[in-house]
Amino acid sequence: MTTFLGMPATAPRGVGQLRGDRTFPQAAHAALGDAQLRRNLRHATATIRSRSGRVIAELPDWQQLRAAGSALKADVMARLPQLLQQLEARVSEAGGVVHWAADAHEANAIVTDLVRRTGSDRVIKVKSMATQEIGLNEALEAAGITPVETDLAELIVQLGDDRPSHILVPAIHRNRSEIRDIFRRSMPGVDPDLTDDPPVLAAAARKYLRETFLSTTVAVSGANFAVAETGTLAVVESEGNGRMCLTLPDTLITVMGLEKVVPTWADLEVFLQLLPRSSTGERMNPYTSMWTGVTPGDGPQNFHLVLLDNGRSAVLADPVGRQALHCIRCSACLNVCPVYERTGGHAYGSVYPGPIGAVLSPQLTGVADNASLPYASSLCGACFDACPVKIDIPSLLVHLRNRAPHPRAERAMMRAAAYLMDRPRAYARAQRAAKLARIAGRRGRGLPPPLSGWTAGRDLPPLPEQTFRDWWARRARAAEEA
Amino acid sequence: MSSRELILGRVRAALRDRPRPGPVPREYRRTFPAADLDLLVDRLVDYRAEVHRVGEADIAATVARIVTGAVLVPEGLPAAWRPAGAVVDDRLAPDRIAAAAAVLTAAAVAVAETGTIVLDASPDQGRRIISLLPDVHVVVLRPAQVVASVSQALARLDPARPLTWISGPSATSDIELNRVEGVHGPRHLHVLLLDR
Ligand code: SF4
């Protein structure tokens, strides 16, 4: 078992959704011109942020939970081979079948084959980042199988022939009237007099999907957690479409990234507290389903678990970068990111947008394929503070910038700088970040590469103890209090 | 080489630096006071569930008052709880289940801090499907089943059973972050919290 396997393979090109067809600055430029998009985004992210802040404040031990979550994930990464084998054994004992997929092509082939063997030409899907990452819908369609997204937001995206723009709320870039128009245009049998009242829109989706739920025999899901100790899978959701897919069909196929395994049943106490509060700003999401293999007489009688690598082992191979695999996909970092708030998710070119996308996508694909993404940030540090498992995204960005091919990156950085100068609030945050970068940076003097060449021959002007903005803000506050 | 061996080999190779993370700090709250029923009620109401505090003898009458139409019950539900004319799930077809106006079940555990009720498919709760398709779900909860925290709930549950954690009725926030009850799951959740 000591075969040398060379460099771990990254996610293959030409399949799935991890690379954009433009660089981040190019794509962001287009998004910045869309005022409607920015209004929709600002409203949505501000709403989630304030909700989340409120329910997090209810827990006196939030920081201790974060510390535990962070350490648990580091432990999982260090013991990944054992934990995966333990998970495989437990799932198999409970009547499930475990498959291993080295990349997107293989995962798509496994799922397509499993669906074919059921004889069904349609599958119902629970919203899942892993299946979007591998482009499963496109692969199934190519094989003559119709995938039906059942999450309301995913349905909006699918019917609108659009791409998701947020991990949690994929249609965050659409407002109610745009959604009504999409439904009117693309939802078979919809009432043409549909209004844009949210309950009316939700009811239309309910009506449209009910029959599909009851008549489809195969479902595909992702997983939020898989417990190595017990073989239990968990999916958290809100609408009940997850419960439908996980309960009604005869066959359930779950595609899960390797990194989703957690060691013990009791460890869920940490993640089930961290995830909903930082994700949707709820104390608990409306529904969580947990299952272990198959249960005779209840739910699907055939269960397949597909363990997906697709570049994850490449991420794991970088001792600094591997913490990107700790991500529990809560999307809190998106909602606090000043860059995401202005550009939206499409600009990142990958199904993983925002700060986590800026560090995860380039690692999954190899940095050369996503060289502008590590620059898609002001390094303000808000994502680090928001992350429930304490992923140090700003440091990862700097680390990846060092690995990006330079000339292209330099251009991107200059454009990012020009962009920031235009936007006072982001600039203020960046200034704070610059102070941080100095503390963390190379002897506090130079800039990180590619600009280190420039600072090698001269010193950067020392940053003042207090920026003008800090001084002004403090002065204004003092005046208010007086 | 199989993909299994390939992936496990890559993962082992990726860990050549032999990371040794420190122990997991467990300084978060792990002991809790007795469950606070008022807090549970408060959380449930906040999720727009309707809570009724009733005696065990009043269950059937309360359900009859809430629901007009057929009430589905799992086979193991105590006979005294069943409203007159209740339909027993003896492996009913999905369309029969969907046609019921409501379903009445027991529960396994509830979490006060989060307003969560957990079903574990025991005989008094039935198959997962019956609490999913009808538009109204009525849950009977005994005070002894209520714990303070998520960790206490996990400690009481058996992971080998299929588990459904329910916090309020089905809801979506996908349209401009407006919470809309009932997309695919039950649109109404009633909790009958029994007297001590
Ligand atoms: S990186 Fe952290 S904050 Fe961002 S989605 Fe992942 S877990 Fe959430």
XYZ file of C-alpha atoms and ligand atoms in Angstrom:
686
model
C 0.000 0.000 0.000
C 2.907 2.373 -0.408
C 2.489 2.843 -4.148
C 3.558 6.338 -5.086
C 0.682 7.938 -6.890
C 2.302 11.162 -7.966
C 0.602 14.516 -7.671
C -3.044 14.186 -6.800
C -5.246 15.015 -9.794
C -7.286 18.187 -9.886
C -10.837 18.472 -11.192
C -10.802 17.803 -14.942
C -11.529 20.523 -17.484
C -14.542 20.468 -19.744
C -16.936 19.005 -17.218
C -18.893 20.533 -14.403
C -18.832 24.040 -13.135
C -15.620 25.147 -11.466
C -14.141 27.460 -14.098
C -15.568 30.587 -15.642
C -15.073 31.492 -19.272
C -13.814 34.929 -18.253
C -11.504 36.219 -15.538
C -13.068 37.585 -12.389
C -12.430 41.255 -13.262
C -13.989 40.826 -16.697
C -17.058 39.080 -15.297
C -17.328 41.454 -12.348
C -17.265 44.428 -14.655
C -20.472 43.312 -16.325
C -22.158 42.616 -12.985
C -21.250 46.028 -11.621
C -23.272 47.640 -14.374
C -26.440 45.791 -13.319
C -28.182 47.997 -10.766
C -31.099 45.597 -10.283
C -28.716 42.765 -9.448
C -26.897 44.862 -6.890
C -30.156 45.980 -5.265
C -31.345 42.363 -5.003
C -28.036 41.249 -3.547
C -27.701 44.076 -1.081
C -31.167 43.447 0.274
C -30.653 39.700 0.575
C -27.216 39.703 2.151
C -28.096 42.464 4.617
C -31.225 40.571 5.679
C -29.381 37.319 6.339
C -26.542 39.094 8.116
C -28.796 40.768 10.624
C -30.827 37.603 11.267
C -27.733 35.560 11.718
C -26.188 38.068 14.097
C -29.302 37.978 16.263
C -29.467 34.205 16.706
C -25.715 33.812 17.137
C -25.880 36.337 19.989
C -28.285 33.962 21.768
C -25.577 31.347 22.242
C -23.150 32.203 25.050
C -20.673 29.590 23.784
C -20.542 30.535 20.093
C -16.775 31.065 20.082
C -16.189 27.754 21.868
C -18.381 25.995 19.315
C -16.384 27.584 16.491
C -13.136 26.439 18.087
C -14.485 22.902 18.381
C -15.771 22.928 14.803
C -12.452 24.124 13.497
C -10.472 21.516 15.457
C -12.876 18.742 14.486
C -12.389 19.523 10.816
C -8.611 19.562 11.161
C -8.884 16.178 12.866
C -11.069 14.845 10.030
C -8.530 15.921 7.403
C -5.660 14.311 9.297
C -7.527 11.006 9.594
C -9.420 11.105 6.305
C -8.370 7.650 4.980
C -9.437 5.841 8.165
C -12.678 7.813 8.521
C -13.708 7.176 4.920
C -13.108 3.462 5.287
C -15.039 3.409 8.536
C -17.915 5.259 6.869
C -17.854 2.823 3.964
C -18.021 -0.152 6.327
C -20.909 1.245 8.382
C -22.968 2.271 5.337
C -22.457 -1.148 3.756
C -23.446 -2.967 6.960
C -26.645 -0.915 7.039
C -27.583 -2.007 3.523
C -26.128 0.849 1.449
C -23.703 0.527 -1.463
C -20.609 2.764 -1.510
C -18.960 3.946 -4.744
C -15.745 5.935 -5.142
C -15.444 8.565 -7.876
C -12.000 9.949 -8.678
C -13.373 12.870 -10.670
C -16.477 14.458 -12.167
C -16.505 12.152 -15.188
C -16.485 9.056 -13.065
C -19.112 10.362 -10.639
C -21.441 11.271 -13.500
C -20.928 7.855 -15.083
C -21.673 6.051 -11.804
C -24.874 8.008 -11.184
C -26.046 7.718 -14.794
C -25.497 3.969 -14.717
C -27.329 3.595 -11.409
C -30.301 5.568 -12.721
C -30.361 3.555 -15.960
C -30.443 0.331 -14.025
C -33.636 1.447 -12.290
C -35.294 1.914 -15.685
C -36.370 5.451 -14.796
C -35.805 8.311 -17.229
C -36.323 11.012 -14.608
C -34.743 11.840 -11.258
C -35.785 14.291 -8.572
C -32.949 16.247 -7.019
C -32.270 17.823 -3.670
C -30.187 20.974 -3.971
C -26.570 19.873 -3.792
C -23.318 21.715 -4.420
C -21.452 18.497 -5.234
C -23.756 17.559 -8.105
C -23.564 21.098 -9.486
C -19.807 20.990 -9.233
C -19.636 17.865 -11.396
C -22.301 19.017 -13.871
C -24.509 16.034 -13.137
C -27.651 17.551 -14.661
C -25.924 18.048 -18.003
C -24.539 14.490 -17.908
C -27.948 13.011 -17.102
C -29.607 15.027 -19.866
C -27.000 13.809 -22.332
C -27.959 10.274 -21.330
C -31.663 10.968 -21.910
C -32.528 11.279 -18.214
C -34.435 14.348 -17.006
C -33.168 15.834 -13.730
C -35.783 17.866 -11.873
C -34.501 20.346 -9.293
C -36.986 20.463 -6.428
C -35.581 23.249 -4.264
C -37.555 26.385 -5.076
C -34.484 28.489 -5.787
C -32.870 25.767 -7.880
C -36.119 25.406 -9.768
C -36.127 29.142 -10.470
C -32.582 28.822 -11.773
C -33.390 25.725 -13.829
C -36.574 27.167 -15.355
C -34.825 30.472 -16.040
C -32.045 28.643 -17.868
C -29.747 30.467 -15.499
C -26.868 29.637 -13.197
C -26.942 29.652 -9.387
C -25.300 32.693 -7.807
C -25.227 31.856 -4.109
C -24.507 28.650 -2.187
C -27.612 28.831 -0.080
C -30.027 30.998 -2.056
C -29.086 30.205 -5.656
C -31.652 32.640 -7.064
C -30.632 35.468 -4.736
C -30.016 37.644 -7.802
C -33.694 37.476 -8.818
C -36.519 39.513 -7.314
C -40.166 38.520 -7.159
C -41.245 40.014 -10.438
C -38.368 38.372 -12.288
C -39.347 35.053 -10.677
C -42.973 35.501 -11.706
C -41.883 36.143 -15.268
C -39.739 32.990 -15.282
C -42.618 30.882 -13.940
C -45.055 32.327 -16.475
C -42.658 31.642 -19.281
C -41.350 28.203 -18.344
C -43.528 26.392 -15.792
C -45.860 23.977 -17.588
C -49.504 24.411 -16.591
C -48.935 27.563 -14.590
C -51.733 30.073 -14.024
C -51.052 32.904 -16.509
C -52.507 35.421 -14.044
C -49.893 34.506 -11.442
C -49.041 37.473 -9.205
C -45.594 38.175 -7.774
C -46.734 37.628 -4.190
C -44.187 35.204 -2.627
C -46.840 32.831 -1.156
C -48.512 32.670 -4.576
C -45.217 31.857 -6.261
C -44.390 29.206 -3.654
C -47.842 27.651 -4.093
C -47.316 27.479 -7.861
C -44.065 25.575 -7.329
C -45.767 23.252 -4.852
C -48.518 22.432 -7.304
C -46.091 21.971 -10.175
C -43.802 19.583 -8.288
C -46.290 17.492 -6.263
C -47.094 15.087 -9.054
C -43.398 14.729 -9.943
C -42.531 13.865 -6.344
C -45.196 11.188 -6.197
C -44.363 9.574 -9.529
C -40.550 9.562 -9.672
C -38.730 6.494 -8.380
C -35.159 7.778 -8.165
C -33.724 10.709 -6.228
C -30.270 12.265 -6.144
C -29.054 14.250 -3.146
C -25.915 15.646 -1.634
C -25.060 15.378 2.047
C -24.223 17.937 4.689
C -22.631 15.419 7.021
C -21.779 11.734 7.080
C -20.933 10.143 10.416
C -18.062 7.654 10.184
C -18.914 5.993 13.494
C -22.509 5.140 12.561
C -22.765 5.455 8.770
C -25.482 8.094 9.160
C -26.040 10.705 6.418
C -27.628 14.076 7.129
C -29.304 16.621 4.859
C -30.481 19.973 6.208
C -33.126 21.954 4.335
C -36.196 24.124 4.710
C -38.876 23.383 2.209
C -39.534 19.681 2.603
C -38.421 18.987 -0.947
C -35.429 17.276 0.640
C -37.681 15.069 2.762
C -39.724 14.269 -0.347
C -36.675 13.120 -2.301
C -35.164 11.259 0.636
C -38.391 9.462 1.546
C -40.637 8.803 -1.470
C -38.468 7.146 -4.181
C -37.351 3.510 -4.253
C -33.747 4.443 -4.993
C -31.669 7.185 -3.410
C -28.265 8.175 -4.760
C -26.208 10.539 -2.596
C -23.145 12.265 -4.015
C -20.849 13.537 -1.311
C -17.456 15.256 -1.277
C -14.859 13.274 0.678
C -14.476 16.071 3.192
C -18.034 15.881 4.525
C -17.312 13.021 6.887
C -17.404 13.727 10.635
C -15.965 11.301 13.187
C -18.742 10.566 15.674
C -22.476 10.864 16.152
C -21.960 13.207 19.108
C -19.830 15.530 16.956
C -23.005 16.531 15.143
C -23.832 18.570 18.259
C -21.188 21.061 17.146
C -22.108 21.312 13.473
C -25.883 21.281 13.951
C -25.483 24.353 16.129
C -23.018 26.148 13.870
C -24.629 25.558 10.487
C -28.186 26.925 10.686
C -27.298 29.971 12.741
C -24.523 31.090 10.429
C -26.289 29.979 7.274
C -29.902 31.140 7.236
C -29.850 32.886 10.582
C -32.266 30.375 12.090
C -31.892 28.567 15.390
C -32.511 25.434 13.401
C -33.474 24.932 9.787
C -37.071 23.691 9.356
C -36.095 20.146 8.353
C -33.116 17.873 8.911
C -33.248 14.301 7.615
C -30.882 11.602 8.861
C -30.691 8.049 7.607
C -28.404 5.080 7.997
C -28.392 2.686 5.070
C -31.914 1.442 4.358
C -34.845 0.893 6.712
C -37.166 -1.924 5.641
C -40.665 -0.584 5.036
C -39.694 3.067 5.366
C -38.112 5.232 2.684
C -35.901 4.171 -0.251
C -35.013 0.489 -0.284
C -31.889 1.032 -2.395
C -29.277 3.474 -1.175
C -26.067 4.365 -3.009
C -23.379 6.662 -1.622
C -20.905 8.141 -4.122
C -17.734 9.459 -2.472
C -16.302 12.204 -4.653
C -12.670 13.291 -4.927
C -12.634 15.627 -7.997
C -9.630 17.624 -6.832
C -10.173 17.342 -3.089
C -7.074 15.223 -2.589
C -5.137 17.954 -4.427
C -6.469 20.529 -1.979
C -5.564 18.245 0.901
C -1.985 17.990 -0.328
C -1.327 21.670 0.478
C -0.812 21.964 4.248
C -1.973 25.599 4.167
C -4.674 25.298 1.538
C -6.311 22.194 2.962
C -8.340 24.183 5.473
C -10.578 25.198 2.576
C -11.944 21.639 2.899
C -13.239 22.481 6.371
C -16.049 24.466 4.760
C -19.559 23.404 5.769
C -21.120 25.500 2.959
C -23.020 27.834 5.253
C -22.429 30.825 2.930
C -21.857 33.272 5.785
C -18.644 34.452 4.125
C -20.584 35.393 0.977
C -23.070 37.451 2.922
C -20.426 39.589 4.623
C -18.153 40.035 1.606
C -18.118 43.582 0.135
C -16.845 42.232 -3.180
C -19.538 39.514 -3.454
C -22.218 42.017 -2.501
C -21.359 44.101 -5.547
C -20.455 41.512 -8.145
C -22.807 38.652 -7.279
C -21.995 34.990 -7.612
C -21.762 34.586 -11.390
C -18.593 36.650 -11.603
C -16.676 33.911 -9.779
C -17.269 31.519 -12.669
C -17.622 28.530 -10.332
C -20.489 27.004 -8.361
C -18.523 28.101 -5.300
C -18.738 31.892 -5.272
C -17.669 34.477 -2.723
C -14.664 34.247 -0.443
C -14.757 30.468 -0.063
C -15.069 30.106 -3.827
C -12.074 32.371 -4.302
C -9.922 29.915 -2.352
C -11.619 26.582 -3.036
C -12.148 26.738 -6.804
C -8.506 27.537 -7.713
C -7.324 24.691 -5.536
C -9.777 22.163 -6.962
C -8.858 23.072 -10.539
C -5.209 24.012 -10.048
C -4.423 27.705 -9.523
C -3.469 28.311 -13.161
C -7.066 27.618 -14.248
C -8.563 30.162 -11.871
C -5.696 32.607 -11.473
C -7.765 35.754 -10.970
C -9.933 34.380 -8.162
C -7.442 34.827 -5.300
C -7.577 38.537 -6.164
C -11.360 38.687 -5.967
C -11.167 40.054 -2.446
C -10.301 43.184 -0.532
C -8.695 41.104 2.259
C -10.919 42.902 4.720
C -11.144 39.851 6.953
C -14.930 39.868 7.384
C -15.144 36.325 5.970
C -12.746 34.980 8.606
C -14.807 36.527 11.396
C -18.018 35.133 9.964
C -16.829 31.604 9.265
C -18.318 29.149 11.788
C -15.346 26.799 11.410
C -12.780 29.623 11.446
C -11.285 29.136 7.998
C -8.629 31.833 7.605
C -9.708 32.847 4.114
C -7.612 36.071 3.942
C -4.385 34.153 4.632
C -5.405 31.501 2.108
C -5.958 34.199 -0.509
C -2.493 35.595 0.048
C -1.046 32.082 0.000
C -2.745 31.332 -3.331
C -1.704 34.675 -4.830
C 1.848 33.534 -4.312
C 1.092 30.484 -6.411
C -0.783 32.249 -9.213
C 0.983 32.970 -12.519
C 2.088 36.547 -12.062
C 1.544 38.797 -15.077
C -2.135 37.927 -15.333
C -2.560 38.198 -11.625
C -0.837 41.530 -11.460
C -3.288 42.983 -13.933
C -6.145 41.576 -11.938
C -4.767 43.073 -8.786
C -4.420 46.507 -10.304
C -7.952 46.320 -11.529
C -9.100 45.247 -8.088
C -7.247 48.233 -6.644
C -8.887 50.631 -9.091
C -12.212 49.113 -8.224
C -11.639 49.598 -4.520
C -10.569 53.203 -4.840
C -13.919 53.877 -6.450
C -15.828 52.479 -3.518
C -15.304 54.219 -0.214
C -16.668 51.582 2.160
C -14.766 48.716 0.639
C -11.718 50.946 0.614
C -12.079 51.609 4.311
C -12.195 47.890 4.963
C -9.196 47.325 2.751
C -7.242 49.870 4.709
C -7.934 47.957 7.873
C -6.885 44.830 6.022
C -3.671 46.483 4.931
C -2.774 46.996 8.562
C -3.436 43.337 9.197
C -1.442 42.302 6.181
C 1.479 44.296 7.533
C 1.358 42.485 10.802
C 1.097 39.147 9.042
C 3.258 40.015 6.075
C 6.889 39.737 5.205
C 8.662 41.538 8.006
C 5.983 44.193 7.838
C 7.697 46.045 5.060
C 7.003 44.711 1.603
C 3.972 43.625 -0.349
C 3.253 39.997 -1.155
C 4.240 38.840 -4.636
C 3.735 39.785 -7.393
C 4.368 43.278 -6.049
C 7.227 42.138 -3.838
C 9.548 42.874 -6.771
C 8.568 46.487 -6.441
C 9.003 46.698 -2.695
C 12.265 44.754 -2.699
C 14.087 47.924 -3.728
C 12.156 50.430 -1.618
C 10.158 50.620 1.568
C 6.427 51.089 1.553
C 5.455 54.288 3.302
C 4.667 53.230 6.857
C 0.961 53.064 7.449
C -0.072 55.635 10.033
C -1.183 54.321 13.430
C -4.594 55.674 12.648
C -5.964 56.137 9.152
C -7.678 59.396 8.344
C -10.926 57.473 8.050
C -10.516 55.908 11.486
C -9.781 59.317 12.949
C -12.777 60.899 11.261
C -15.104 58.081 12.312
C -13.934 58.227 15.920
C -14.264 61.998 15.976
C -17.811 61.787 14.644
C -18.714 59.136 17.228
C -17.224 61.195 20.050
C -19.231 64.189 18.918
C -22.404 62.110 18.941
C -21.798 60.756 22.422
C -20.985 64.190 23.864
C -6.292 -0.058 -9.756
C -9.810 0.636 -8.523
C -10.922 4.207 -7.932
C -11.221 3.336 -4.282
C -7.537 2.437 -4.080
C -6.603 5.400 -6.264
C -8.460 7.896 -4.083
C -7.308 6.437 -0.788
C -3.761 6.421 -2.162
C -3.987 10.051 -3.208
C -5.425 11.039 0.151
C -2.640 9.205 1.988
C -0.047 10.823 -0.268
C -1.606 14.222 0.390
C -1.076 13.690 4.102
C 2.627 12.953 3.777
C 3.376 15.845 6.118
C 1.615 13.796 8.829
C -0.510 16.579 10.314
C -1.044 16.159 14.044
C -3.817 18.536 15.022
C -4.275 19.139 18.719
C -7.173 17.690 20.716
C -10.646 19.053 19.985
C -11.443 21.693 22.617
C -14.818 20.842 24.137
C -15.301 23.986 26.138
C -18.725 24.670 24.697
C -21.721 24.049 26.938
C -22.133 20.350 27.574
C -24.247 20.313 30.718
C -27.611 21.954 30.763
C -30.324 22.771 33.274
C -33.693 21.026 33.028
C -35.533 21.795 29.821
C -37.561 24.978 29.935
C -41.016 24.232 28.505
C -41.892 27.903 28.220
C -38.783 28.478 26.140
C -39.794 25.602 23.869
C -43.245 27.116 23.413
C -41.711 30.497 22.721
C -39.382 29.051 20.063
C -42.141 27.004 18.442
C -44.421 30.017 18.219
C -41.576 32.047 16.786
C -41.427 29.453 14.005
C -45.173 29.907 13.484
C -46.097 26.530 14.872
C -49.275 26.554 16.958
C -48.929 25.233 20.477
C -51.790 23.830 22.555
C -51.153 22.902 26.186
C -53.608 20.140 26.956
C -54.109 17.111 29.178
C -53.700 13.642 27.722
C -57.464 13.078 27.942
C -58.126 16.059 25.688
C -55.946 15.062 22.734
C -58.652 13.570 20.525
C -61.037 16.449 21.153
C -58.344 19.042 20.471
C -57.403 17.392 17.194
C -61.067 17.250 16.182
C -61.295 20.975 16.869
C -58.203 21.851 14.825
C -58.846 19.614 11.837
C -61.801 19.199 9.589
C -61.430 16.118 7.427
C -59.639 12.796 7.606
C -56.923 12.413 10.247
C -54.231 9.877 9.517
C -52.558 8.066 12.429
C -49.677 5.574 12.650
C -50.522 2.041 13.736
C -48.792 2.418 17.091
C -50.533 5.628 18.181
C -52.304 5.121 21.562
C -55.982 4.372 20.946
C -57.107 7.007 23.432
C -55.439 9.751 21.401
C -57.215 9.002 18.134
C -60.033 11.275 17.047
C -63.222 9.563 15.888
C -62.899 8.240 12.346
C -59.088 8.341 12.273
C -57.515 6.528 9.311
C -54.768 4.104 10.300
C -51.668 3.915 8.098
C -51.546 0.206 7.355
C -49.191 0.677 4.413
C -51.456 3.102 2.581
C -50.486 4.216 -0.930
C -48.921 7.702 -1.175
C -51.974 9.253 -2.820
C -54.184 8.075 0.050
C -51.742 9.633 2.501
C -51.617 12.878 0.525
C -55.409 13.003 0.505
C -55.650 13.078 4.311
C -56.370 16.486 5.811
C -53.947 15.952 8.676
C -51.679 13.477 10.400
C -51.399 12.930 14.147
C -48.158 11.500 15.539
C -46.151 11.251 18.720
C -42.510 12.392 18.813
C -39.194 11.073 20.091
C -37.443 14.165 21.461
C -37.811 17.944 21.400
C -35.161 20.642 21.829
C -36.261 23.690 23.805
C -33.424 25.984 22.771
C -34.114 25.621 19.055
C -37.826 24.776 18.971
C -37.146 21.459 17.269
C -39.158 18.233 17.352
C -37.538 14.965 16.305
C -39.416 11.956 14.957
C -37.652 8.588 14.912
C -40.209 6.416 13.088
C -41.183 4.487 16.220
C -44.619 2.805 16.028
C -46.366 5.839 17.550
C -44.786 8.079 14.883
C -44.952 5.849 11.847
C -43.198 5.894 8.510
C -41.556 9.143 7.433
C -43.977 9.585 4.559
C -47.071 10.059 6.720
C -45.792 13.219 8.396
C -44.718 14.627 5.046
C -47.635 14.607 2.626
C -50.684 15.843 4.586
C -50.994 19.601 4.847
C -51.386 19.644 8.634
C -49.118 17.838 11.099
C -50.259 17.529 14.703
C -47.573 16.313 17.106
C -48.171 15.168 20.660
C -45.273 15.906 22.974
C -44.772 14.708 26.531
C -42.809 17.053 28.832
C -40.364 14.222 29.618
C -39.371 14.173 25.958
C -38.201 17.766 25.993
C -34.474 18.417 26.450
C -32.678 21.737 26.610
C -30.121 21.367 23.847
C -29.180 19.806 20.537
C -26.454 17.733 22.196
C -28.897 16.219 24.685
C -31.238 15.347 21.840
C -28.460 13.553 19.946
C -27.592 11.593 23.098
C -31.169 10.329 23.333
C -31.568 9.380 19.688
C -30.669 6.141 17.935
C -28.792 6.887 14.688
C -29.835 3.533 13.240
C -33.423 4.804 12.956
C -34.491 7.247 10.230
C -34.722 10.648 11.925
C -36.654 13.742 10.936
C -35.898 16.978 12.776
C -38.738 19.465 12.417
C -38.534 23.144 13.354
C -41.791 24.811 12.421
C -43.758 24.157 9.268
C -42.129 23.778 5.872
C -40.762 27.167 4.829
C -38.848 28.817 2.047
C -36.924 32.061 2.015
C -35.962 31.864 -1.617
C -38.020 34.808 -2.835
C -36.371 37.997 -1.640
C -35.714 36.318 1.713
C -39.404 36.441 2.636
C -40.324 33.503 4.802
C -43.217 31.645 3.167
C -44.718 28.689 5.014
C -45.395 25.458 3.212
C -43.742 24.722 -0.047
C -43.589 20.963 -0.160
C -44.002 19.780 3.407
C -46.946 20.387 5.772
C -48.057 24.001 5.772
C -49.265 23.863 9.370
C -47.617 22.415 12.456
C -49.617 22.036 15.656
C -47.892 20.893 18.825
C -49.972 19.409 21.633
C -47.772 19.798 24.683
C -49.142 17.613 27.463
C -49.329 18.593 31.125
C -46.588 17.378 33.433
S -15.865 29.165 4.280
Fe -16.780 29.256 6.297
S -18.223 30.971 6.140
Fe -17.711 30.412 4.026
S -19.292 28.962 3.419
Fe -17.594 27.754 4.227
S -18.060 27.429 6.371
Fe -19.355 29.093 5.680
